[in-house]
Amino acid sequence: MSGKILVLGGAHIDRRGRIAGETAPGASNPGTWFEEPGGGGFNAARNLARLGFEVTMISPRGGDPIGEMVSEAADFAGINDRPFVFLDRKTPSYTAIIEKDGNLVIALADMELYRFFVPRRLSIRWVRDAFAATDFILFDANLPEDTAAAIVARAKALGKPVAAIAISPAKVVRLLPCLDGIDYLFLNEAEAAALAGHRPEDAVGWPSLLGDIGIGGAVVTRGQRELVAFKNGHALVLQPPISDNVADVTGAGDSLAAGTLSALMLGLPLEEAVRHGAAAAALTVQSPHAVNENLSRELIRDMLSLVPAARILQ
């Protein structure tokens, strides 16, 4: 193992309907239906486990067959799964409609259960032990605002680095009270704009704009355009590899976070770490699943040949 990572956040069911032909809004569209366990934190956790890390996952879950499906997927991935199970409630779900080219049309997130992950649950003995035993903490914005702040405070008190996944423009604003304590925030441009209030005229303006609101380190993805990354005044852009064989974009951002963090934990500099993240994301979009089941360090190394060097901004 290369280190211990504690992940707190979304672990639920992903349902995806894929349109077979050209999208016809307001009409019935022929297509196929698919479902699998997912969630930002859970996708990242499974990727990190496949990359050789010792991963513990803490999330709320319902006492239903879907919750059991998520638990089975965690066991299969080799994750130390430690859910808070609410027997009388249903496991959260994410339902998406996707065009034939793999891009998202619209999605519905039924995440009511996550509000029960309140800060006082972090005081439970086994949760405190999990924080103390880990090397790195990752959480996502599915969790309530006060819980996110409590996670960051606990991590900082223990001297543990902490990263976060934005999830969506509506949810990333939950991180506003604790932005200055997050070492690495993974988000896309829409989520970055939700935090900053507007977009810069040019993508290279993101580091200063996000830095002005207290973010010390982030990776901002921009679809197939150059991503932007920065940490402590060091900024860069990177062109991700463009795949001609996109099966599904679901989970790409989560795998980019996992690939980047895995490289950072191995001691690689940010410019190399984001190359590993971009490679992991490229492998994910080639798979019909939110997590490429063949993901490995060897596969990422092979994909790196298609990822250009980062361009340093400062």
PDB file of C-alpha atoms in Angstrom:
ATOM      1  CA  MET A   1       0.000   0.000   0.000  1.00  0.00           C
ATOM      2  CA  SER A   2       1.124   3.561  -0.695  1.00  0.00           C
ATOM      3  CA  GLY A   3      -0.777   5.252   2.132  1.00  0.00           C
ATOM      4  CA  LYS A   4      -4.075   5.561   3.926  1.00  0.00           C
ATOM      5  CA  ILE A   5      -6.894   7.775   2.670  1.00  0.00           C
ATOM      6  CA  LEU A   6     -10.138   8.556   4.494  1.00  0.00           C
ATOM      7  CA  VAL A   7     -13.053   9.467   2.213  1.00  0.00           C
ATOM      8  CA  LEU A   8     -16.289  11.011   3.485  1.00  0.00           C
ATOM      9  CA  GLY A   9     -19.230  11.807   1.240  1.00  0.00           C
ATOM     10  CA  GLY A  10     -21.491  10.462  -1.440  1.00  0.00           C
ATOM     11  CA  ALA A  11     -21.996   6.717  -1.898  1.00  0.00           C
ATOM     12  CA  HIS A  12     -25.310   6.024  -3.588  1.00  0.00           C
ATOM     13  CA  ILE A  13     -26.904   4.662  -6.763  1.00  0.00           C
ATOM     14  CA  ASP A  14     -26.306   6.235 -10.186  1.00  0.00           C
ATOM     15  CA  ARG A  15     -29.015   5.725 -12.793  1.00  0.00           C
ATOM     16  CA  ARG A  16     -28.194   6.780 -16.342  1.00  0.00           C
ATOM     17  CA  GLY A  17     -30.436   6.784 -19.374  1.00  0.00           C
ATOM     18  CA  ARG A  18     -28.571   7.061 -22.687  1.00  0.00           C
ATOM     19  CA  ILE A  19     -30.361   8.442 -25.749  1.00  0.00           C
ATOM     20  CA  ALA A  20     -29.786   6.287 -28.816  1.00  0.00           C
ATOM     21  CA  GLY A  21     -30.243   8.915 -31.521  1.00  0.00           C
ATOM     22  CA  GLU A  22     -30.370  12.689 -31.820  1.00  0.00           C
ATOM     23  CA  THR A  23     -31.852  14.256 -28.685  1.00  0.00           C
ATOM     24  CA  ALA A  24     -35.484  15.400 -29.103  1.00  0.00           C
ATOM     25  CA  PRO A  25     -36.389  17.723 -26.182  1.00  0.00           C
ATOM     26  CA  GLY A  26     -39.964  17.440 -24.939  1.00  0.00           C
ATOM     27  CA  ALA A  27     -40.441  14.054 -26.579  1.00  0.00           C
ATOM     28  CA  SER A  28     -39.923  10.358 -25.926  1.00  0.00           C
ATOM     29  CA  ASN A  29     -36.386   9.325 -26.905  1.00  0.00           C
ATOM     30  CA  PRO A  30     -35.361   5.727 -27.623  1.00  0.00           C
ATOM     31  CA  GLY A  31     -32.426   4.632 -25.503  1.00  0.00           C
ATOM     32  CA  THR A  32     -31.063   2.316 -22.844  1.00  0.00           C
ATOM     33  CA  TRP A  33     -31.098   2.358 -19.045  1.00  0.00           C
ATOM     34  CA  PHE A  34     -28.178   1.526 -16.761  1.00  0.00           C
ATOM     35  CA  GLU A  35     -27.548   1.745 -13.023  1.00  0.00           C
ATOM     36  CA  GLU A  36     -24.544   1.207 -10.773  1.00  0.00           C
ATOM     37  CA  PRO A  37     -23.204   2.400  -7.407  1.00  0.00           C
ATOM     38  CA  GLY A  38     -21.716   5.891  -7.604  1.00  0.00           C
ATOM     39  CA  GLY A  39     -21.274   9.208  -5.835  1.00  0.00           C
ATOM     40  CA  GLY A  40     -18.350  11.634  -6.031  1.00  0.00           C
ATOM     41  CA  GLY A  41     -16.604  10.402  -2.909  1.00  0.00           C
ATOM     42  CA  PHE A  42     -17.341   6.760  -3.640  1.00  0.00           C
ATOM     43  CA  ASN A  43     -16.089   6.943  -7.235  1.00  0.00           C
ATOM     44  CA  ALA A  44     -12.856   8.568  -6.062  1.00  0.00           C
ATOM     45  CA  ALA A  45     -12.513   6.010  -3.262  1.00  0.00           C
ATOM     46  CA  ARG A  46     -12.809   3.077  -5.670  1.00  0.00           C
ATOM     47  CA  ASN A  47     -10.271   4.620  -8.026  1.00  0.00           C
ATOM     48  CA  LEU A  48      -7.826   5.187  -5.169  1.00  0.00           C
ATOM     49  CA  ALA A  49      -8.271   1.612  -3.951  1.00  0.00           C
ATOM     50  CA  ARG A  50      -7.522   0.321  -7.461  1.00  0.00           C
ATOM     51  CA  LEU A  51      -4.368   2.431  -7.451  1.00  0.00           C
ATOM     52  CA  GLY A  52      -3.113   0.612  -4.371  1.00  0.00           C
ATOM     53  CA  PHE A  53      -4.150   2.861  -1.486  1.00  0.00           C
ATOM     54  CA  GLU A  54      -5.739   1.743   1.765  1.00  0.00           C
ATOM     55  CA  VAL A  55      -9.111   3.489   1.623  1.00  0.00           C
ATOM     56  CA  THR A  56     -11.733   3.913   4.341  1.00  0.00           C
ATOM     57  CA  MET A  57     -15.145   5.247   3.270  1.00  0.00           C
ATOM     58  CA  ILE A  58     -17.675   6.863   5.625  1.00  0.00           C
ATOM     59  CA  SER A  59     -21.103   7.818   4.273  1.00  0.00           C
ATOM     60  CA  PRO A  60     -24.812   7.708   5.186  1.00  0.00           C
ATOM     61  CA  ARG A  61     -26.785   4.868   3.667  1.00  0.00           C
ATOM     62  CA  GLY A  62     -30.342   3.591   3.765  1.00  0.00           C
ATOM     63  CA  GLY A  63     -31.457   0.174   4.944  1.00  0.00           C
ATOM     64  CA  ASP A  64     -32.565  -0.929   1.498  1.00  0.00           C
ATOM     65  CA  PRO A  65     -31.361  -3.176  -1.368  1.00  0.00           C
ATOM     66  CA  ILE A  66     -29.617  -0.201  -2.995  1.00  0.00           C
ATOM     67  CA  GLY A  67     -27.614   0.350   0.172  1.00  0.00           C
ATOM     68  CA  GLU A  68     -26.613  -3.311   0.084  1.00  0.00           C
ATOM     69  CA  MET A  69     -25.556  -2.926  -3.554  1.00  0.00           C
ATOM     70  CA  VAL A  70     -23.279  -0.020  -2.610  1.00  0.00           C
ATOM     71  CA  SER A  71     -21.774  -2.041   0.242  1.00  0.00           C
ATOM     72  CA  GLU A  72     -21.071  -4.954  -2.081  1.00  0.00           C
ATOM     73  CA  ALA A  73     -19.363  -2.627  -4.572  1.00  0.00           C
ATOM     74  CA  ALA A  74     -17.210  -1.209  -1.774  1.00  0.00           C
ATOM     75  CA  ASP A  75     -16.178  -4.686  -0.681  1.00  0.00           C
ATOM     76  CA  PHE A  76     -15.401  -5.656  -4.275  1.00  0.00           C
ATOM     77  CA  ALA A  77     -13.166  -2.590  -4.659  1.00  0.00           C
ATOM     78  CA  GLY A  78     -11.276  -3.410  -1.476  1.00  0.00           C
ATOM     79  CA  ILE A  79     -12.570  -0.409   0.481  1.00  0.00           C
ATOM     80  CA  ASN A  80     -12.915  -0.456   4.255  1.00  0.00           C
ATOM     81  CA  ASP A  81     -16.598   0.519   4.186  1.00  0.00           C
ATOM     82  CA  ARG A  82     -17.918   2.187   7.368  1.00  0.00           C
ATOM     83  CA  PRO A  83     -21.422   3.551   6.616  1.00  0.00           C
ATOM     84  CA  PHE A  84     -23.942   5.180   8.919  1.00  0.00           C
ATOM     85  CA  VAL A  85     -26.991   3.001   8.134  1.00  0.00           C
ATOM     86  CA  PHE A  86     -30.481   4.466   8.564  1.00  0.00           C
ATOM     87  CA  LEU A  87     -32.715   1.400   8.427  1.00  0.00           C
ATOM     88  CA  ASP A  88     -35.949   3.359   7.899  1.00  0.00           C
ATOM     89  CA  ARG A  89     -34.677   5.497   5.015  1.00  0.00           C
ATOM     90  CA  LYS A  90     -33.704   5.024   1.378  1.00  0.00           C
ATOM     91  CA  THR A  91     -30.199   5.311  -0.014  1.00  0.00           C
ATOM     92  CA  PRO A  92     -29.669   8.507  -2.061  1.00  0.00           C
ATOM     93  CA  SER A  93     -29.757   8.373  -5.852  1.00  0.00           C
ATOM     94  CA  TYR A  94     -28.516  10.303  -8.884  1.00  0.00           C
ATOM     95  CA  THR A  95     -30.485   9.969 -12.128  1.00  0.00           C
ATOM     96  CA  ALA A  96     -29.032  11.343 -15.373  1.00  0.00           C
ATOM     97  CA  ILE A  97     -30.069  11.520 -19.018  1.00  0.00           C
ATOM     98  CA  ILE A  98     -27.089  11.349 -21.379  1.00  0.00           C
ATOM     99  CA  GLU A  99     -26.842  12.062 -25.103  1.00  0.00           C
ATOM    100  CA  LYS A 100     -25.462   9.479 -27.500  1.00  0.00           C
ATOM    101  CA  ASP A 101     -22.051  11.210 -27.488  1.00  0.00           C
ATOM    102  CA  GLY A 102     -21.790  10.697 -23.718  1.00  0.00           C
ATOM    103  CA  ASN A 103     -22.532  14.270 -22.635  1.00  0.00           C
ATOM    104  CA  LEU A 104     -25.029  15.087 -19.903  1.00  0.00           C
ATOM    105  CA  VAL A 105     -28.460  16.492 -20.800  1.00  0.00           C
ATOM    106  CA  ILE A 106     -29.964  16.804 -17.319  1.00  0.00           C
ATOM    107  CA  ALA A 107     -29.763  15.055 -13.959  1.00  0.00           C
ATOM    108  CA  LEU A 108     -31.822  14.737 -10.789  1.00  0.00           C
ATOM    109  CA  ALA A 109     -30.133  14.238  -7.409  1.00  0.00           C
ATOM    110  CA  ASP A 110     -32.231  12.778  -4.564  1.00  0.00           C
ATOM    111  CA  MET A 111     -29.752  13.317  -1.721  1.00  0.00           C
ATOM    112  CA  GLU A 112     -31.965  14.002   1.294  1.00  0.00           C
ATOM    113  CA  LEU A 113     -30.233  11.389   3.467  1.00  0.00           C
ATOM    114  CA  TYR A 114     -26.892  13.226   3.412  1.00  0.00           C
ATOM    115  CA  ARG A 115     -28.266  15.971   5.663  1.00  0.00           C
ATOM    116  CA  PHE A 116     -28.272  13.404   8.485  1.00  0.00           C
ATOM    117  CA  PHE A 117     -24.463  13.280   8.375  1.00  0.00           C
ATOM    118  CA  VAL A 118     -24.244  15.994  11.038  1.00  0.00           C
ATOM    119  CA  PRO A 119     -21.007  17.233  12.653  1.00  0.00           C
ATOM    120  CA  ARG A 120     -21.568  15.386  15.929  1.00  0.00           C
ATOM    121  CA  ARG A 121     -21.092  12.087  14.098  1.00  0.00           C
ATOM    122  CA  LEU A 122     -17.440  13.029  13.708  1.00  0.00           C
ATOM    123  CA  SER A 123     -17.144  12.695  17.497  1.00  0.00           C
ATOM    124  CA  ILE A 124     -17.929   8.972  17.467  1.00  0.00           C
ATOM    125  CA  ARG A 125     -14.895   7.038  18.698  1.00  0.00           C
ATOM    126  CA  TRP A 126     -14.321   4.939  15.587  1.00  0.00           C
ATOM    127  CA  VAL A 127     -14.675   8.003  13.348  1.00  0.00           C
ATOM    128  CA  ARG A 128     -12.104   9.897  15.436  1.00  0.00           C
ATOM    129  CA  ASP A 129      -9.817   6.877  15.182  1.00  0.00           C
ATOM    130  CA  ALA A 130     -10.224   6.826  11.393  1.00  0.00           C
ATOM    131  CA  PHE A 131      -9.181  10.486  11.195  1.00  0.00           C
ATOM    132  CA  ALA A 132      -6.169   9.873  13.408  1.00  0.00           C
ATOM    133  CA  ALA A 133      -5.010   6.818  11.438  1.00  0.00           C
ATOM    134  CA  THR A 134      -5.176   8.266   7.918  1.00  0.00           C
ATOM    135  CA  ASP A 135      -2.559  10.087   5.851  1.00  0.00           C
ATOM    136  CA  PHE A 136      -4.971  12.128   3.703  1.00  0.00           C
ATOM    137  CA  ILE A 137      -8.629  13.157   3.955  1.00  0.00           C
ATOM    138  CA  LEU A 138     -10.969  13.574   0.981  1.00  0.00           C
ATOM    139  CA  PHE A 139     -14.611  14.619   1.165  1.00  0.00           C
ATOM    140  CA  ASP A 140     -17.281  15.857  -1.236  1.00  0.00           C
ATOM    141  CA  ALA A 141     -19.897  18.588  -1.206  1.00  0.00           C
ATOM    142  CA  ASN A 142     -22.789  16.148  -0.896  1.00  0.00           C
ATOM    143  CA  LEU A 143     -22.356  16.697   2.839  1.00  0.00           C
ATOM    144  CA  PRO A 144     -23.979  19.580   4.771  1.00  0.00           C
ATOM    145  CA  GLU A 145     -22.117  22.877   5.081  1.00  0.00           C
ATOM    146  CA  ASP A 146     -21.455  22.575   8.817  1.00  0.00           C
ATOM    147  CA  THR A 147     -20.235  18.999   8.420  1.00  0.00           C
ATOM    148  CA  ALA A 148     -17.797  20.035   5.686  1.00  0.00           C
ATOM    149  CA  ALA A 149     -16.462  22.768   7.955  1.00  0.00           C
ATOM    150  CA  ALA A 150     -16.129  20.300  10.840  1.00  0.00           C
ATOM    151  CA  ILE A 151     -14.220  17.827   8.644  1.00  0.00           C
ATOM    152  CA  VAL A 152     -11.752  20.519   7.586  1.00  0.00           C
ATOM    153  CA  ALA A 153     -11.343  21.707  11.177  1.00  0.00           C
ATOM    154  CA  ARG A 154     -10.684  18.161  12.400  1.00  0.00           C
ATOM    155  CA  ALA A 155      -8.171  17.550   9.600  1.00  0.00           C
ATOM    156  CA  LYS A 156      -6.315  20.789  10.324  1.00  0.00           C
ATOM    157  CA  ALA A 157      -6.236  20.064  14.065  1.00  0.00           C
ATOM    158  CA  LEU A 158      -4.570  16.725  13.306  1.00  0.00           C
ATOM    159  CA  GLY A 159      -2.192  18.197  10.741  1.00  0.00           C
ATOM    160  CA  LYS A 160      -3.706  16.100   7.933  1.00  0.00           C
ATOM    161  CA  PRO A 161      -3.940  17.374   4.341  1.00  0.00           C
ATOM    162  CA  VAL A 162      -7.497  17.600   3.042  1.00  0.00           C
ATOM    163  CA  ALA A 163      -9.039  17.717  -0.430  1.00  0.00           C
ATOM    164  CA  ALA A 164     -12.611  18.188  -1.617  1.00  0.00           C
ATOM    165  CA  ILE A 165     -14.713  17.420  -4.704  1.00  0.00           C
ATOM    166  CA  ALA A 166     -17.213  20.150  -5.649  1.00  0.00           C
ATOM    167  CA  ILE A 167     -19.984  17.841  -7.026  1.00  0.00           C
ATOM    168  CA  SER A 168     -22.154  20.601  -8.584  1.00  0.00           C
ATOM    169  CA  PRO A 169     -22.599  24.395  -8.757  1.00  0.00           C
ATOM    170  CA  ALA A 170     -25.489  24.137  -6.285  1.00  0.00           C
ATOM    171  CA  LYS A 171     -23.489  22.134  -3.752  1.00  0.00           C
ATOM    172  CA  VAL A 172     -20.005  23.625  -3.978  1.00  0.00           C
ATOM    173  CA  VAL A 173     -21.179  26.807  -2.213  1.00  0.00           C
ATOM    174  CA  ARG A 174     -21.464  24.677   0.927  1.00  0.00           C
ATOM    175  CA  LEU A 175     -17.678  24.823   1.057  1.00  0.00           C
ATOM    176  CA  LEU A 176     -17.473  28.632   1.277  1.00  0.00           C
ATOM    177  CA  PRO A 177     -17.006  28.728   5.077  1.00  0.00           C
ATOM    178  CA  CYS A 178     -14.040  26.323   4.969  1.00  0.00           C
ATOM    179  CA  LEU A 179     -12.324  27.124   1.662  1.00  0.00           C
ATOM    180  CA  ASP A 180      -9.159  28.419   3.294  1.00  0.00           C
ATOM    181  CA  GLY A 181      -8.614  25.059   5.039  1.00  0.00           C
ATOM    182  CA  ILE A 182      -8.869  22.898   1.901  1.00  0.00           C
ATOM    183  CA  ASP A 183      -5.491  22.019   0.380  1.00  0.00           C
ATOM    184  CA  TYR A 184      -6.875  20.880  -2.996  1.00  0.00           C
ATOM    185  CA  LEU A 185     -10.336  21.572  -4.403  1.00  0.00           C
ATOM    186  CA  PHE A 186     -11.436  19.726  -7.554  1.00  0.00           C
ATOM    187  CA  LEU A 187     -14.114  21.523  -9.560  1.00  0.00           C
ATOM    188  CA  ASN A 188     -15.204  22.494 -13.060  1.00  0.00           C
ATOM    189  CA  GLU A 189     -15.680  26.005 -14.448  1.00  0.00           C
ATOM    190  CA  ALA A 190     -19.382  26.156 -13.627  1.00  0.00           C
ATOM    191  CA  GLU A 191     -18.645  25.207 -10.024  1.00  0.00           C
ATOM    192  CA  ALA A 192     -15.746  27.672  -9.855  1.00  0.00           C
ATOM    193  CA  ALA A 193     -18.033  30.446 -11.124  1.00  0.00           C
ATOM    194  CA  ALA A 194     -20.609  29.552  -8.453  1.00  0.00           C
ATOM    195  CA  LEU A 195     -17.938  30.130  -5.812  1.00  0.00           C
ATOM    196  CA  ALA A 196     -16.325  33.234  -7.275  1.00  0.00           C
ATOM    197  CA  GLY A 197     -19.507  34.904  -8.502  1.00  0.00           C
ATOM    198  CA  HIS A 198     -18.239  35.309 -12.072  1.00  0.00           C
ATOM    199  CA  ARG A 199     -15.737  33.953 -14.598  1.00  0.00           C
ATOM    200  CA  PRO A 200     -12.417  35.497 -15.597  1.00  0.00           C
ATOM    201  CA  GLU A 201     -11.995  36.822 -19.139  1.00  0.00           C
ATOM    202  CA  ASP A 202      -9.382  34.115 -19.752  1.00  0.00           C
ATOM    203  CA  ALA A 203      -8.955  30.689 -18.155  1.00  0.00           C
ATOM    204  CA  VAL A 204      -5.539  31.641 -16.781  1.00  0.00           C
ATOM    205  CA  GLY A 205      -7.348  34.104 -14.539  1.00  0.00           C
ATOM    206  CA  TRP A 206      -8.831  31.341 -12.389  1.00  0.00           C
ATOM    207  CA  PRO A 207      -5.869  31.034  -9.944  1.00  0.00           C
ATOM    208  CA  SER A 208      -5.990  34.681  -8.906  1.00  0.00           C
ATOM    209  CA  LEU A 209      -9.800  34.819  -8.885  1.00  0.00           C
ATOM    210  CA  LEU A 210     -10.133  31.720  -6.706  1.00  0.00           C
ATOM    211  CA  GLY A 211      -7.166  32.727  -4.598  1.00  0.00           C
ATOM    212  CA  ASP A 212      -8.959  35.980  -3.786  1.00  0.00           C
ATOM    213  CA  ILE A 213     -11.758  34.029  -2.063  1.00  0.00           C
ATOM    214  CA  GLY A 214      -9.361  31.976   0.038  1.00  0.00           C
ATOM    215  CA  ILE A 215      -8.648  28.903  -2.066  1.00  0.00           C
ATOM    216  CA  GLY A 216      -5.007  27.887  -1.718  1.00  0.00           C
ATOM    217  CA  GLY A 217      -5.003  24.998  -4.181  1.00  0.00           C
ATOM    218  CA  ALA A 218      -7.378  23.783  -6.887  1.00  0.00           C
ATOM    219  CA  VAL A 219      -7.766  21.967 -10.178  1.00  0.00           C
ATOM    220  CA  VAL A 220     -10.367  23.553 -12.479  1.00  0.00           C
ATOM    221  CA  THR A 221     -11.478  21.330 -15.357  1.00  0.00           C
ATOM    222  CA  ARG A 222     -12.890  22.763 -18.588  1.00  0.00           C
ATOM    223  CA  GLY A 223     -14.171  19.747 -20.507  1.00  0.00           C
ATOM    224  CA  GLN A 224     -11.858  19.028 -23.439  1.00  0.00           C
ATOM    225  CA  ARG A 225     -10.132  22.411 -23.086  1.00  0.00           C
ATOM    226  CA  GLU A 226      -7.066  23.096 -20.967  1.00  0.00           C
ATOM    227  CA  LEU A 227      -7.528  22.513 -17.261  1.00  0.00           C
ATOM    228  CA  VAL A 228      -6.039  24.990 -14.780  1.00  0.00           C
ATOM    229  CA  ALA A 229      -4.269  24.004 -11.552  1.00  0.00           C
ATOM    230  CA  PHE A 230      -2.576  26.007  -8.839  1.00  0.00           C
ATOM    231  CA  LYS A 231      -1.123  25.662  -5.352  1.00  0.00           C
ATOM    232  CA  ASN A 232       0.538  28.301  -3.184  1.00  0.00           C
ATOM    233  CA  GLY A 233       1.267  30.711  -6.039  1.00  0.00           C
ATOM    234  CA  HIS A 234       2.391  27.974  -8.466  1.00  0.00           C
ATOM    235  CA  ALA A 235      -0.008  27.795 -11.435  1.00  0.00           C
ATOM    236  CA  LEU A 236      -0.178  25.784 -14.646  1.00  0.00           C
ATOM    237  CA  VAL A 237      -2.440  24.701 -17.494  1.00  0.00           C
ATOM    238  CA  LEU A 238      -2.679  21.275 -19.080  1.00  0.00           C
ATOM    239  CA  GLN A 239      -4.405  20.056 -22.229  1.00  0.00           C
ATOM    240  CA  PRO A 240      -6.141  16.759 -21.348  1.00  0.00           C
ATOM    241  CA  PRO A 241      -5.999  14.018 -23.968  1.00  0.00           C
ATOM    242  CA  ILE A 242      -9.009  14.112 -26.285  1.00  0.00           C
ATOM    243  CA  SER A 243     -10.578  10.699 -26.747  1.00  0.00           C
ATOM    244  CA  ASP A 244     -12.336   9.685 -29.944  1.00  0.00           C
ATOM    245  CA  ASN A 245     -14.059   6.894 -28.025  1.00  0.00           C
ATOM    246  CA  VAL A 246     -16.125   8.530 -25.272  1.00  0.00           C
ATOM    247  CA  ALA A 247     -18.461   5.982 -23.734  1.00  0.00           C
ATOM    248  CA  ASP A 248     -19.692   8.050 -20.771  1.00  0.00           C
ATOM    249  CA  VAL A 249     -18.346  11.181 -19.043  1.00  0.00           C
ATOM    250  CA  THR A 250     -19.828  10.195 -15.678  1.00  0.00           C
ATOM    251  CA  GLY A 251     -17.114   9.952 -13.034  1.00  0.00           C
ATOM    252  CA  ALA A 252     -14.415  11.690 -15.077  1.00  0.00           C
ATOM    253  CA  GLY A 253     -13.948  14.483 -12.548  1.00  0.00           C
ATOM    254  CA  ASP A 254     -13.851  12.018  -9.660  1.00  0.00           C
ATOM    255  CA  SER A 255     -11.175   9.940 -11.367  1.00  0.00           C
ATOM    256  CA  LEU A 256      -9.166  13.082 -12.151  1.00  0.00           C
ATOM    257  CA  ALA A 257      -9.234  13.929  -8.441  1.00  0.00           C
ATOM    258  CA  ALA A 258      -8.187  10.389  -7.505  1.00  0.00           C
ATOM    259  CA  GLY A 259      -5.399  10.240 -10.074  1.00  0.00           C
ATOM    260  CA  THR A 260      -4.040  13.636  -9.051  1.00  0.00           C
ATOM    261  CA  LEU A 261      -4.155  12.874  -5.328  1.00  0.00           C
ATOM    262  CA  SER A 262      -2.529   9.480  -5.824  1.00  0.00           C
ATOM    263  CA  ALA A 263       0.429  11.133  -7.547  1.00  0.00           C
ATOM    264  CA  LEU A 264       0.670  13.882  -4.931  1.00  0.00           C
ATOM    265  CA  MET A 265       0.764  11.266  -2.189  1.00  0.00           C
ATOM    266  CA  LEU A 266       3.611   9.555  -4.025  1.00  0.00           C
ATOM    267  CA  GLY A 267       5.540  12.833  -3.825  1.00  0.00           C
ATOM    268  CA  LEU A 268       5.163  14.042  -7.418  1.00  0.00           C
ATOM    269  CA  PRO A 269       4.937  17.794  -8.094  1.00  0.00           C
ATOM    270  CA  LEU A 270       1.605  19.352  -9.072  1.00  0.00           C
ATOM    271  CA  GLU A 271       2.477  19.560 -12.790  1.00  0.00           C
ATOM    272  CA  GLU A 272       3.062  15.797 -12.912  1.00  0.00           C
ATOM    273  CA  ALA A 273       0.203  14.962 -10.564  1.00  0.00           C
ATOM    274  CA  VAL A 274      -2.385  16.608 -12.834  1.00  0.00           C
ATOM    275  CA  ARG A 275      -1.006  14.619 -15.773  1.00  0.00           C
ATOM    276  CA  HIS A 276      -1.789  11.450 -13.796  1.00  0.00           C
ATOM    277  CA  GLY A 277      -5.243  12.848 -13.050  1.00  0.00           C
ATOM    278  CA  ALA A 278      -5.885  13.643 -16.713  1.00  0.00           C
ATOM    279  CA  ALA A 279      -4.764  10.137 -17.674  1.00  0.00           C
ATOM    280  CA  ALA A 280      -7.141   8.582 -15.143  1.00  0.00           C
ATOM    281  CA  ALA A 281     -10.023  10.727 -16.418  1.00  0.00           C
ATOM    282  CA  ALA A 282      -9.280   9.761 -20.037  1.00  0.00           C
ATOM    283  CA  LEU A 283      -9.413   6.101 -19.090  1.00  0.00           C
ATOM    284  CA  THR A 284     -12.706   6.635 -17.270  1.00  0.00           C
ATOM    285  CA  VAL A 285     -14.575   8.262 -20.174  1.00  0.00           C
ATOM    286  CA  GLN A 286     -13.619   5.293 -22.358  1.00  0.00           C
ATOM    287  CA  SER A 287     -15.522   3.008 -19.979  1.00  0.00           C
ATOM    288  CA  PRO A 288     -19.324   2.739 -19.724  1.00  0.00           C
ATOM    289  CA  HIS A 289     -18.877   2.753 -15.931  1.00  0.00           C
ATOM    290  CA  ALA A 290     -18.222   5.690 -13.594  1.00  0.00           C
ATOM    291  CA  VAL A 291     -15.083   3.842 -12.481  1.00  0.00           C
ATOM    292  CA  ASN A 292     -12.927   2.025 -15.028  1.00  0.00           C
ATOM    293  CA  GLU A 293     -12.710  -1.475 -13.567  1.00  0.00           C
ATOM    294  CA  ASN A 294      -9.336  -2.034 -15.237  1.00  0.00           C
ATOM    295  CA  LEU A 295      -7.762   1.092 -13.735  1.00  0.00           C
ATOM    296  CA  SER A 296      -4.245   0.516 -12.413  1.00  0.00           C
ATOM    297  CA  ARG A 297      -0.976   2.380 -12.014  1.00  0.00           C
ATOM    298  CA  GLU A 298       0.356   0.526 -15.039  1.00  0.00           C
ATOM    299  CA  LEU A 299      -2.591   1.603 -17.193  1.00  0.00           C
ATOM    300  CA  ILE A 300      -2.130   5.233 -16.116  1.00  0.00           C
ATOM    301  CA  ARG A 301       1.579   5.035 -16.959  1.00  0.00           C
ATOM    302  CA  ASP A 302       0.680   3.798 -20.447  1.00  0.00           C
ATOM    303  CA  MET A 303      -1.857   6.613 -20.909  1.00  0.00           C
ATOM    304  CA  LEU A 304       0.675   9.254 -19.818  1.00  0.00           C
ATOM    305  CA  SER A 305       2.311   9.030 -23.231  1.00  0.00           C
ATOM    306  CA  LEU A 306      -0.815  10.760 -24.603  1.00  0.00           C
ATOM    307  CA  VAL A 307      -0.843  13.507 -21.973  1.00  0.00           C
ATOM    308  CA  PRO A 308       1.293  16.546 -22.869  1.00  0.00           C
ATOM    309  CA  ALA A 309       3.512  18.340 -20.386  1.00  0.00           C
ATOM    310  CA  ALA A 310       1.887  21.070 -18.332  1.00  0.00           C
ATOM    311  CA  ARG A 311       2.526  24.687 -19.240  1.00  0.00           C
ATOM    312  CA  ILE A 312       3.719  26.614 -16.209  1.00  0.00           C
ATOM    313  CA  LEU A 313       2.073  30.006 -15.716  1.00  0.00           C
ATOM    314  CA  GLN A 314       3.944  31.140 -12.601  1.00  0.00           C
TER     315      GLN A 314
END
